[in-house]
Amino acid sequence: MTAKQILDSFSETLMQDDRILSPQERELLMSLLQNSRAVSSSDPDTQSAVTAAIARSVGETVAQRAFTLLGGSIVEQILARSGIPAAAEETMPAATAQLRAPQPPNPVPPPGPRAPQPPNPVPVPGPKAPQPPNPVPQPLKAPQPPNALHPQHGLRPLSVPVQQGGQQSLDSGSSVGVLDSPGIARDQCVVLDEFLAPQELDELVSYTLQHEAQFQSSEVISPNGETGTIAYDHRRSRVLLDLGKHEAVILDRIRGVLPKVLDRLGIEEFPVTHTEAQITASNDGDFFRAHSDDSDEMIASRRITFVYFFHREPRQFEGGELLLHDSQDRGERHLSTGSYQTIAPQQNQIVFFPCSLLHEITPVECHSRAFADSRFTLNGWLHK
């Protein structure tokens, strides 16, 4: 009996245990499977081979970790429950303590607080978190919608079910079962690494740089509800409203992970009636003061904000952190309590959070001031 057969028979038992496969590894595995399908979608044989290689490598790794953690008795339990004769155990490694897990084509990293970092990672903040432009910022204006609110590229309304119970496969079309841990804590935001396939990321960077001339100054909705307002004291950046094929690509990826995201945020199912999306370029000195994304009547139907980070390599900017504030509801305004969560922009990473959450972007430092060296995001909103 091979390690892969054991995983196929008992994936639920093995992969639910965080000691064997951490939540971060399950997140990365899901992205790896999605990206492999995207890259090899035109060639079924290649897609099947890549999926099989990932399944085999992950299966062996999970099995060996189980043997190390739980001892040889796990083998007897699996054999007994699978109905396979004990003689089949001879095909398993004899000295599991000395085994080294084989590496898949894109190795699943060891458990840790984060997935692999980009070539030029953002330094981990020290004891003192980066300070926003105002220590206790006040929300002033919401970002201007890219266009009049309308369905994008024929995106059909979605009814998004919330996962029921503690377990659900994230990739039912794969031979690898990826399961949620029961009792997931509700998060203020959800961060997913390696969100797009490498080829998709490269094409998005190229498209963005080629369309520099089409970027325009970012607008906001003023406190009295006027649209098209440019307020450099509140928001400074440039946006591109025509995303080409990349809007469909990012929305397709979001559609695939949205049930899990909503479940972790504790948000009940809702029909996604339409979306907004834009590419934002932030260069030296650019920022966005504290605001929420649904604070005006014309954008009150926004429910989920997504921010996808990307940049040209090597990275040539610092700052531009996303600050998610703890806030108090004071009538029609949300006021920061002075505490906040900091998310440093990482290549090929996406962040989801409720539109009502008070947040801001700290000033960007880009010494070259070249457009190509900017901090880029593909960001937008899902409407109910």
Short mmCIF file of C-alpha atoms in Angstrom, two decimals:
data_model
loop_
_atom_site.label_atom_id
_atom_site.label_comp_id
_atom_site.label_asym_id
_atom_site.label_seq_id
_atom_site.Cartn_x
_atom_site.Cartn_y
_atom_site.Cartn_z
CA MET A 1 0.00 0.00 0.00
CA THR A 2 1.49 3.33 -1.04
CA ALA A 3 1.39 6.59 0.87
CA LYS A 4 -0.86 8.09 -1.80
CA GLN A 5 -3.37 5.25 -1.35
CA ILE A 6 -3.41 5.91 2.37
CA LEU A 7 -4.09 9.59 1.77
CA ASP A 8 -6.87 8.82 -0.72
CA SER A 9 -8.55 6.50 1.81
CA PHE A 10 -8.16 8.68 4.89
CA SER A 11 -7.60 12.27 3.70
CA GLU A 12 -10.17 13.58 6.15
CA THR A 13 -8.50 11.96 9.16
CA LEU A 14 -5.00 13.03 8.19
CA MET A 15 -5.54 16.50 6.76
CA GLN A 16 -7.81 17.79 9.51
CA ASP A 17 -4.93 17.63 11.98
CA ASP A 18 -3.04 20.96 12.09
CA ARG A 19 0.06 19.11 13.34
CA ILE A 20 0.20 17.28 10.02
CA LEU A 21 -0.88 20.00 7.60
CA SER A 22 -1.13 23.58 8.84
CA PRO A 23 -3.90 25.99 7.75
CA GLN A 24 -1.29 28.01 5.86
CA GLU A 25 -0.22 24.92 3.93
CA ARG A 26 -3.83 24.11 3.07
CA GLU A 27 -4.30 27.67 1.80
CA LEU A 28 -1.14 27.41 -0.33
CA LEU A 29 -2.11 23.97 -1.63
CA MET A 30 -5.47 25.32 -2.78
CA SER A 31 -3.75 28.16 -4.66
CA LEU A 32 -1.22 25.74 -6.15
CA LEU A 33 -3.97 23.51 -7.51
CA GLN A 34 -5.90 26.47 -8.93
CA ASN A 35 -2.80 27.91 -10.59
CA SER A 36 -1.75 24.57 -12.07
CA ARG A 37 -5.18 24.16 -13.65
CA ALA A 38 -5.07 27.70 -15.06
CA VAL A 39 -1.65 27.24 -16.65
CA SER A 40 -2.35 23.79 -18.12
CA SER A 41 -6.06 24.19 -18.94
CA SER A 42 -5.42 23.93 -22.70
CA ASP A 43 -3.70 20.54 -22.37
CA PRO A 44 -5.72 17.92 -20.41
CA ASP A 45 -2.80 15.48 -20.37
CA THR A 46 -0.45 18.05 -18.85
CA GLN A 47 -3.09 19.11 -16.34
CA SER A 48 -3.66 15.50 -15.29
CA ALA A 49 0.07 14.88 -14.91
CA VAL A 50 0.62 18.03 -12.84
CA THR A 51 -2.34 17.25 -10.57
CA ALA A 52 -1.12 13.68 -10.10
CA ALA A 53 2.39 14.88 -9.22
CA ILE A 54 1.02 17.31 -6.63
CA ALA A 55 -1.28 14.65 -5.18
CA ARG A 56 1.52 12.08 -4.95
CA SER A 57 4.03 14.45 -3.33
CA VAL A 58 1.57 15.96 -0.86
CA GLY A 59 0.17 12.52 -0.03
CA GLU A 60 3.58 11.09 0.79
CA THR A 61 4.51 14.15 2.84
CA VAL A 62 1.28 14.00 4.85
CA ALA A 63 1.63 10.27 5.45
CA GLN A 64 5.22 10.57 6.66
CA ARG A 65 4.34 13.42 9.01
CA ALA A 66 1.53 11.29 10.41
CA PHE A 67 3.93 8.40 11.06
CA THR A 68 6.37 10.74 12.82
CA LEU A 69 3.72 12.37 14.99
CA LEU A 70 1.47 9.43 15.75
CA GLY A 71 3.84 6.48 15.59
CA GLY A 72 3.56 3.14 13.82
CA SER A 73 0.13 2.43 15.27
CA ILE A 74 -1.41 4.74 12.66
CA VAL A 75 -0.39 2.25 9.97
CA GLU A 76 -2.25 -0.57 11.70
CA GLN A 77 -5.37 1.60 12.11
CA ILE A 78 -5.38 2.62 8.46
CA LEU A 79 -4.82 -0.90 7.24
CA ALA A 80 -7.56 -2.22 9.48
CA ARG A 81 -10.09 0.40 8.34
CA SER A 82 -9.17 0.02 4.67
CA GLY A 83 -9.53 -3.77 4.68
CA ILE A 84 -6.10 -4.25 3.07
CA PRO A 85 -4.08 -7.24 4.30
CA ALA A 86 -1.31 -6.49 6.74
CA ALA A 87 1.24 -7.82 4.23
CA ALA A 88 0.66 -4.69 2.17
CA GLU A 89 2.44 -2.77 4.91
CA GLU A 90 5.71 -3.99 3.43
CA THR A 91 5.41 -1.38 0.70
CA MET A 92 5.63 1.39 3.32
CA PRO A 93 9.01 2.82 4.39
CA ALA A 94 10.72 0.78 7.06
CA ALA A 95 12.42 3.53 9.02
CA THR A 96 10.06 6.50 8.93
CA ALA A 97 12.12 8.56 11.35
CA GLN A 98 14.88 8.86 8.76
CA LEU A 99 12.64 9.66 5.79
CA ARG A 100 12.80 12.98 4.01
CA ALA A 101 9.56 14.07 2.36
CA PRO A 102 9.89 14.28 -1.45
CA GLN A 103 9.51 17.75 -2.92
CA PRO A 104 6.67 18.44 -5.39
CA PRO A 105 7.25 20.63 -8.47
CA ASN A 106 6.26 23.69 -6.37
CA PRO A 107 7.08 22.57 -2.82
CA VAL A 108 4.57 23.09 -0.08
CA PRO A 109 6.48 25.10 2.53
CA PRO A 110 6.88 23.91 6.12
CA PRO A 111 4.33 25.21 8.60
CA GLY A 112 4.93 28.80 9.55
CA PRO A 113 3.22 32.13 10.04
CA ARG A 114 3.36 33.00 6.33
CA ALA A 115 3.70 31.55 2.86
CA PRO A 116 6.96 32.10 0.91
CA GLN A 117 8.00 35.75 0.66
CA PRO A 118 8.77 37.57 -2.61
CA PRO A 119 12.40 38.14 -3.70
CA ASN A 120 12.51 41.48 -1.90
CA PRO A 121 10.23 40.99 1.12
CA VAL A 122 8.88 43.87 3.11
CA PRO A 123 10.73 44.08 6.45
CA VAL A 124 8.72 42.77 9.36
CA PRO A 125 7.46 45.73 11.39
CA GLY A 126 9.23 46.26 14.70
CA PRO A 127 7.57 46.72 18.08
CA LYS A 128 6.15 50.03 16.91
CA ALA A 129 3.70 49.70 14.06
CA PRO A 130 3.96 52.19 11.17
CA GLN A 131 2.15 55.41 11.94
CA PRO A 132 -0.68 56.59 9.68
CA PRO A 133 -0.73 60.18 8.46
CA ASN A 134 -2.96 61.03 11.45
CA PRO A 135 -2.51 58.97 14.67
CA VAL A 136 -6.27 58.70 15.15
CA PRO A 137 -7.65 59.29 11.65
CA GLN A 138 -11.19 60.30 10.91
CA PRO A 139 -13.10 58.91 7.93
CA LEU A 140 -13.82 61.62 5.39
CA LYS A 141 -14.70 60.29 1.96
CA ALA A 142 -15.26 56.96 0.27
CA PRO A 143 -13.46 56.01 -2.96
CA GLN A 144 -15.23 56.98 -6.14
CA PRO A 145 -16.72 54.04 -8.09
CA PRO A 146 -14.72 53.35 -11.28
CA ASN A 147 -17.89 53.63 -13.37
CA ALA A 148 -21.58 54.08 -12.81
CA LEU A 149 -22.65 51.00 -10.90
CA HIS A 150 -23.40 48.30 -13.45
CA PRO A 151 -22.63 44.63 -14.06
CA GLN A 152 -19.11 44.07 -15.34
CA HIS A 153 -18.41 42.04 -18.49
CA GLY A 154 -21.62 40.10 -18.22
CA LEU A 155 -20.79 38.76 -14.76
CA ARG A 156 -23.87 36.86 -13.73
CA PRO A 157 -25.34 37.34 -10.25
CA LEU A 158 -23.96 34.80 -7.82
CA SER A 159 -25.66 33.17 -4.89
CA VAL A 160 -22.80 32.45 -2.53
CA PRO A 161 -23.49 29.71 0.03
CA VAL A 162 -21.77 29.82 3.39
CA GLN A 163 -20.02 26.57 4.26
CA GLN A 164 -22.01 24.48 6.66
CA GLY A 165 -20.31 22.52 9.41
CA GLY A 166 -16.60 22.33 10.00
CA GLN A 167 -15.51 20.55 6.84
CA GLN A 168 -15.80 21.10 3.14
CA SER A 169 -13.56 20.16 0.25
CA LEU A 170 -12.02 23.18 -1.44
CA ASP A 171 -11.21 21.32 -4.64
CA SER A 172 -13.70 18.60 -5.41
CA GLY A 173 -12.19 18.06 -8.87
CA SER A 174 -8.81 17.03 -7.52
CA SER A 175 -7.56 13.77 -6.07
CA VAL A 176 -6.19 15.73 -3.12
CA GLY A 177 -8.73 16.45 -0.40
CA VAL A 178 -8.20 19.86 1.23
CA LEU A 179 -10.38 20.30 4.29
CA ASP A 180 -11.21 23.14 6.64
CA SER A 181 -10.43 22.80 10.31
CA PRO A 182 -13.55 22.79 12.48
CA GLY A 183 -14.30 25.88 14.50
CA ILE A 184 -12.40 28.43 12.40
CA ALA A 185 -12.13 31.74 14.25
CA ARG A 186 -13.87 34.65 12.58
CA ASP A 187 -11.27 36.98 11.12
CA GLN A 188 -11.29 40.71 10.58
CA CYS A 189 -9.79 40.03 7.15
CA VAL A 190 -8.74 37.07 5.02
CA VAL A 191 -5.30 37.04 3.36
CA LEU A 192 -4.45 34.56 0.57
CA ASP A 193 -0.94 34.17 -0.87
CA GLU A 194 0.12 33.16 -4.40
CA PHE A 195 -3.34 34.08 -5.70
CA LEU A 196 -2.62 34.17 -9.44
CA ALA A 197 -0.55 31.82 -11.56
CA PRO A 198 2.95 33.16 -12.36
CA GLN A 199 2.05 33.68 -16.03
CA GLU A 200 -1.11 35.58 -15.07
CA LEU A 201 0.88 37.80 -12.71
CA ASP A 202 3.50 38.55 -15.37
CA GLU A 203 0.82 39.43 -17.92
CA LEU A 204 -0.93 41.72 -15.42
CA VAL A 205 2.32 43.60 -14.68
CA SER A 206 3.04 43.99 -18.41
CA TYR A 207 -0.50 45.20 -19.13
CA THR A 208 -0.31 47.76 -16.33
CA LEU A 209 3.01 49.21 -17.48
CA GLN A 210 1.85 49.37 -21.10
CA HIS A 211 -1.21 51.44 -20.12
CA GLU A 212 0.51 54.10 -18.03
CA ALA A 213 -0.95 56.88 -20.19
CA GLN A 214 -4.52 55.75 -19.39
CA PHE A 215 -4.13 56.15 -15.62
CA GLN A 216 -5.99 59.12 -14.14
CA SER A 217 -6.11 60.82 -10.75
CA SER A 218 -8.10 58.95 -8.12
CA GLU A 219 -11.46 60.43 -7.19
CA VAL A 220 -13.58 60.25 -4.06
CA ILE A 221 -17.16 60.96 -3.05
CA SER A 222 -17.28 64.18 -1.06
CA PRO A 223 -19.11 64.43 2.30
CA ASN A 224 -22.06 66.11 0.58
CA GLY A 225 -22.35 63.24 -1.91
CA GLU A 226 -20.70 64.85 -4.94
CA THR A 227 -18.95 62.37 -7.23
CA GLY A 228 -15.81 62.94 -9.26
CA THR A 229 -14.10 64.88 -6.47
CA ILE A 230 -10.30 65.01 -6.41
CA ALA A 231 -9.08 65.67 -2.86
CA TYR A 232 -5.29 65.43 -2.59
CA ASP A 233 -5.45 66.02 1.16
CA HIS A 234 -7.43 62.79 1.55
CA ARG A 235 -6.41 60.49 -1.31
CA ARG A 236 -3.52 60.63 -3.74
CA SER A 237 -2.96 57.94 -6.35
CA ARG A 238 -3.81 57.10 -9.97
CA VAL A 239 -6.26 54.52 -11.28
CA LEU A 240 -6.85 52.55 -14.47
CA LEU A 241 -10.48 51.63 -15.12
CA ASP A 242 -10.05 49.40 -18.19
CA LEU A 243 -8.58 46.12 -16.95
CA GLY A 244 -8.89 44.20 -20.20
CA LYS A 245 -9.01 40.44 -19.72
CA HIS A 246 -7.51 40.73 -16.24
CA GLU A 247 -10.82 41.73 -14.68
CA ALA A 248 -12.37 38.41 -15.73
CA VAL A 249 -9.28 36.52 -14.49
CA ILE A 250 -9.31 38.05 -11.00
CA LEU A 251 -13.09 37.73 -10.64
CA ASP A 252 -12.92 34.07 -11.65
CA ARG A 253 -10.33 33.42 -8.93
CA ILE A 254 -12.40 35.35 -6.39
CA ARG A 255 -15.49 33.36 -7.31
CA GLY A 256 -13.59 30.16 -6.51
CA VAL A 257 -12.54 31.19 -2.99
CA LEU A 258 -15.48 33.39 -2.00
CA PRO A 259 -17.44 30.74 -0.03
CA LYS A 260 -14.43 30.13 2.22
CA VAL A 261 -13.74 33.87 2.57
CA LEU A 262 -17.32 34.62 3.61
CA ASP A 263 -17.28 31.76 6.08
CA ARG A 264 -14.09 33.01 7.75
CA LEU A 265 -15.43 36.55 7.89
CA GLY A 266 -18.69 35.31 9.43
CA ILE A 267 -20.76 36.87 6.64
CA GLU A 268 -23.95 35.12 5.58
CA GLU A 269 -24.65 34.24 1.98
CA PHE A 270 -25.70 37.01 -0.37
CA PRO A 271 -26.18 37.34 -4.13
CA VAL A 272 -23.30 39.22 -5.76
CA THR A 273 -25.29 41.44 -8.11
CA HIS A 274 -22.36 43.31 -9.65
CA THR A 275 -18.75 44.29 -9.08
CA GLU A 276 -16.33 47.20 -9.39
CA ALA A 277 -12.65 46.77 -10.16
CA GLN A 278 -9.69 49.03 -10.95
CA ILE A 279 -5.89 49.03 -10.97
CA THR A 280 -4.40 51.58 -8.56
CA ALA A 281 -0.86 52.94 -8.88
CA SER A 282 0.66 54.55 -5.77
CA ASN A 283 3.99 56.32 -6.15
CA ASP A 284 6.18 58.47 -3.92
CA GLY A 285 4.10 60.26 -1.27
CA ASP A 286 0.77 58.72 -2.34
CA PHE A 287 -1.67 57.67 0.39
CA PHE A 288 -5.33 57.24 1.29
CA ARG A 289 -6.56 58.49 4.66
CA ALA A 290 -8.96 56.52 6.84
CA HIS A 291 -12.30 55.71 5.25
CA SER A 292 -14.85 52.95 4.79
CA ASP A 293 -15.95 51.78 1.34
CA ASP A 294 -19.73 51.85 1.86
CA SER A 295 -20.14 55.16 3.70
CA ASP A 296 -22.18 56.94 1.02
CA GLU A 297 -25.70 56.12 -0.14
CA MET A 298 -24.71 55.49 -3.76
CA ILE A 299 -22.21 52.79 -2.70
CA ALA A 300 -24.12 51.40 0.29
CA SER A 301 -24.64 48.09 -1.54
CA ARG A 302 -20.93 47.27 -1.36
CA ARG A 303 -20.27 44.29 0.92
CA ILE A 304 -16.75 42.94 0.37
CA THR A 305 -13.57 44.84 -0.48
CA PHE A 306 -10.70 42.99 -2.16
CA VAL A 307 -7.14 44.28 -2.61
CA TYR A 308 -4.68 42.31 -4.76
CA PHE A 309 -1.03 43.43 -4.42
CA PHE A 310 1.50 43.27 -7.26
CA HIS A 311 4.61 45.13 -8.47
CA ARG A 312 7.51 44.92 -10.88
CA GLU A 313 10.54 42.96 -9.71
CA PRO A 314 12.76 43.87 -8.01
CA ARG A 315 10.58 45.88 -5.69
CA GLN A 316 11.53 49.57 -5.60
CA PHE A 317 9.14 51.04 -3.01
CA GLU A 318 8.53 50.94 0.72
CA GLY A 319 5.46 51.78 2.79
CA GLY A 320 1.97 51.65 1.38
CA GLU A 321 0.77 49.40 4.20
CA LEU A 322 -2.94 48.65 4.51
CA LEU A 323 -4.13 49.55 8.01
CA LEU A 324 -7.37 47.94 9.22
CA HIS A 325 -8.65 49.98 12.17
CA ASP A 326 -10.59 48.97 15.21
CA SER A 327 -13.38 51.54 15.26
CA GLN A 328 -16.43 52.64 17.18
CA ASP A 329 -19.77 53.47 15.61
CA ARG A 330 -20.63 57.10 16.36
CA GLY A 331 -23.90 57.65 14.56
CA GLU A 332 -23.14 58.06 10.87
CA ARG A 333 -19.37 57.92 11.41
CA HIS A 334 -16.87 55.25 12.43
CA LEU A 335 -14.06 56.57 14.61
CA SER A 336 -10.75 54.77 15.10
CA THR A 337 -9.93 53.56 18.59
CA GLY A 338 -6.24 54.09 17.83
CA SER A 339 -5.43 50.40 17.36
CA TYR A 340 -5.15 48.74 13.97
CA GLN A 341 -3.86 45.71 12.08
CA THR A 342 -1.06 46.30 9.56
CA ILE A 343 -0.84 44.39 6.28
CA ALA A 344 2.37 45.04 4.33
CA PRO A 345 1.90 44.62 0.56
CA GLN A 346 3.30 41.32 -0.69
CA GLN A 347 3.67 40.21 -4.29
CA ASN A 348 0.74 38.10 -5.59
CA GLN A 349 -1.26 38.40 -2.36
CA ILE A 350 -4.94 39.30 -1.97
CA VAL A 351 -6.80 40.64 1.08
CA PHE A 352 -10.57 40.49 1.67
CA PHE A 353 -12.45 42.47 4.33
CA PRO A 354 -15.94 43.94 4.90
CA CYS A 355 -16.54 47.26 3.14
CA SER A 356 -17.73 48.79 6.41
CA LEU A 357 -14.29 48.33 7.98
CA LEU A 358 -12.38 51.56 8.61
CA HIS A 359 -9.05 51.37 6.74
CA GLU A 360 -6.32 53.46 5.15
CA ILE A 361 -3.13 53.29 3.07
CA THR A 362 0.06 54.73 4.58
CA PRO A 363 2.32 56.95 2.42
CA VAL A 364 4.43 55.20 -0.20
CA GLU A 365 8.16 55.83 -0.53
CA CYS A 366 9.47 55.39 -4.07
CA HIS A 367 12.81 57.17 -4.53
CA SER A 368 12.96 56.69 -8.32
CA ARG A 369 9.42 58.12 -8.74
CA ALA A 370 9.19 56.02 -11.91
CA PHE A 371 5.71 54.79 -12.71
CA ALA A 372 7.00 51.25 -13.27
CA ASP A 373 8.34 51.18 -9.68
CA SER A 374 4.94 52.01 -8.14
CA ARG A 375 2.97 50.03 -5.61
CA PHE A 376 0.16 48.47 -7.66
CA THR A 377 -3.12 46.92 -6.58
CA LEU A 378 -6.02 45.42 -8.47
CA ASN A 379 -8.76 46.35 -6.05
CA GLY A 380 -12.53 46.46 -6.05
CA TRP A 381 -15.82 45.69 -4.39
CA LEU A 382 -18.54 43.04 -4.47
CA HIS A 383 -22.10 44.40 -4.27
CA LYS A 384 -25.17 42.82 -2.80
#
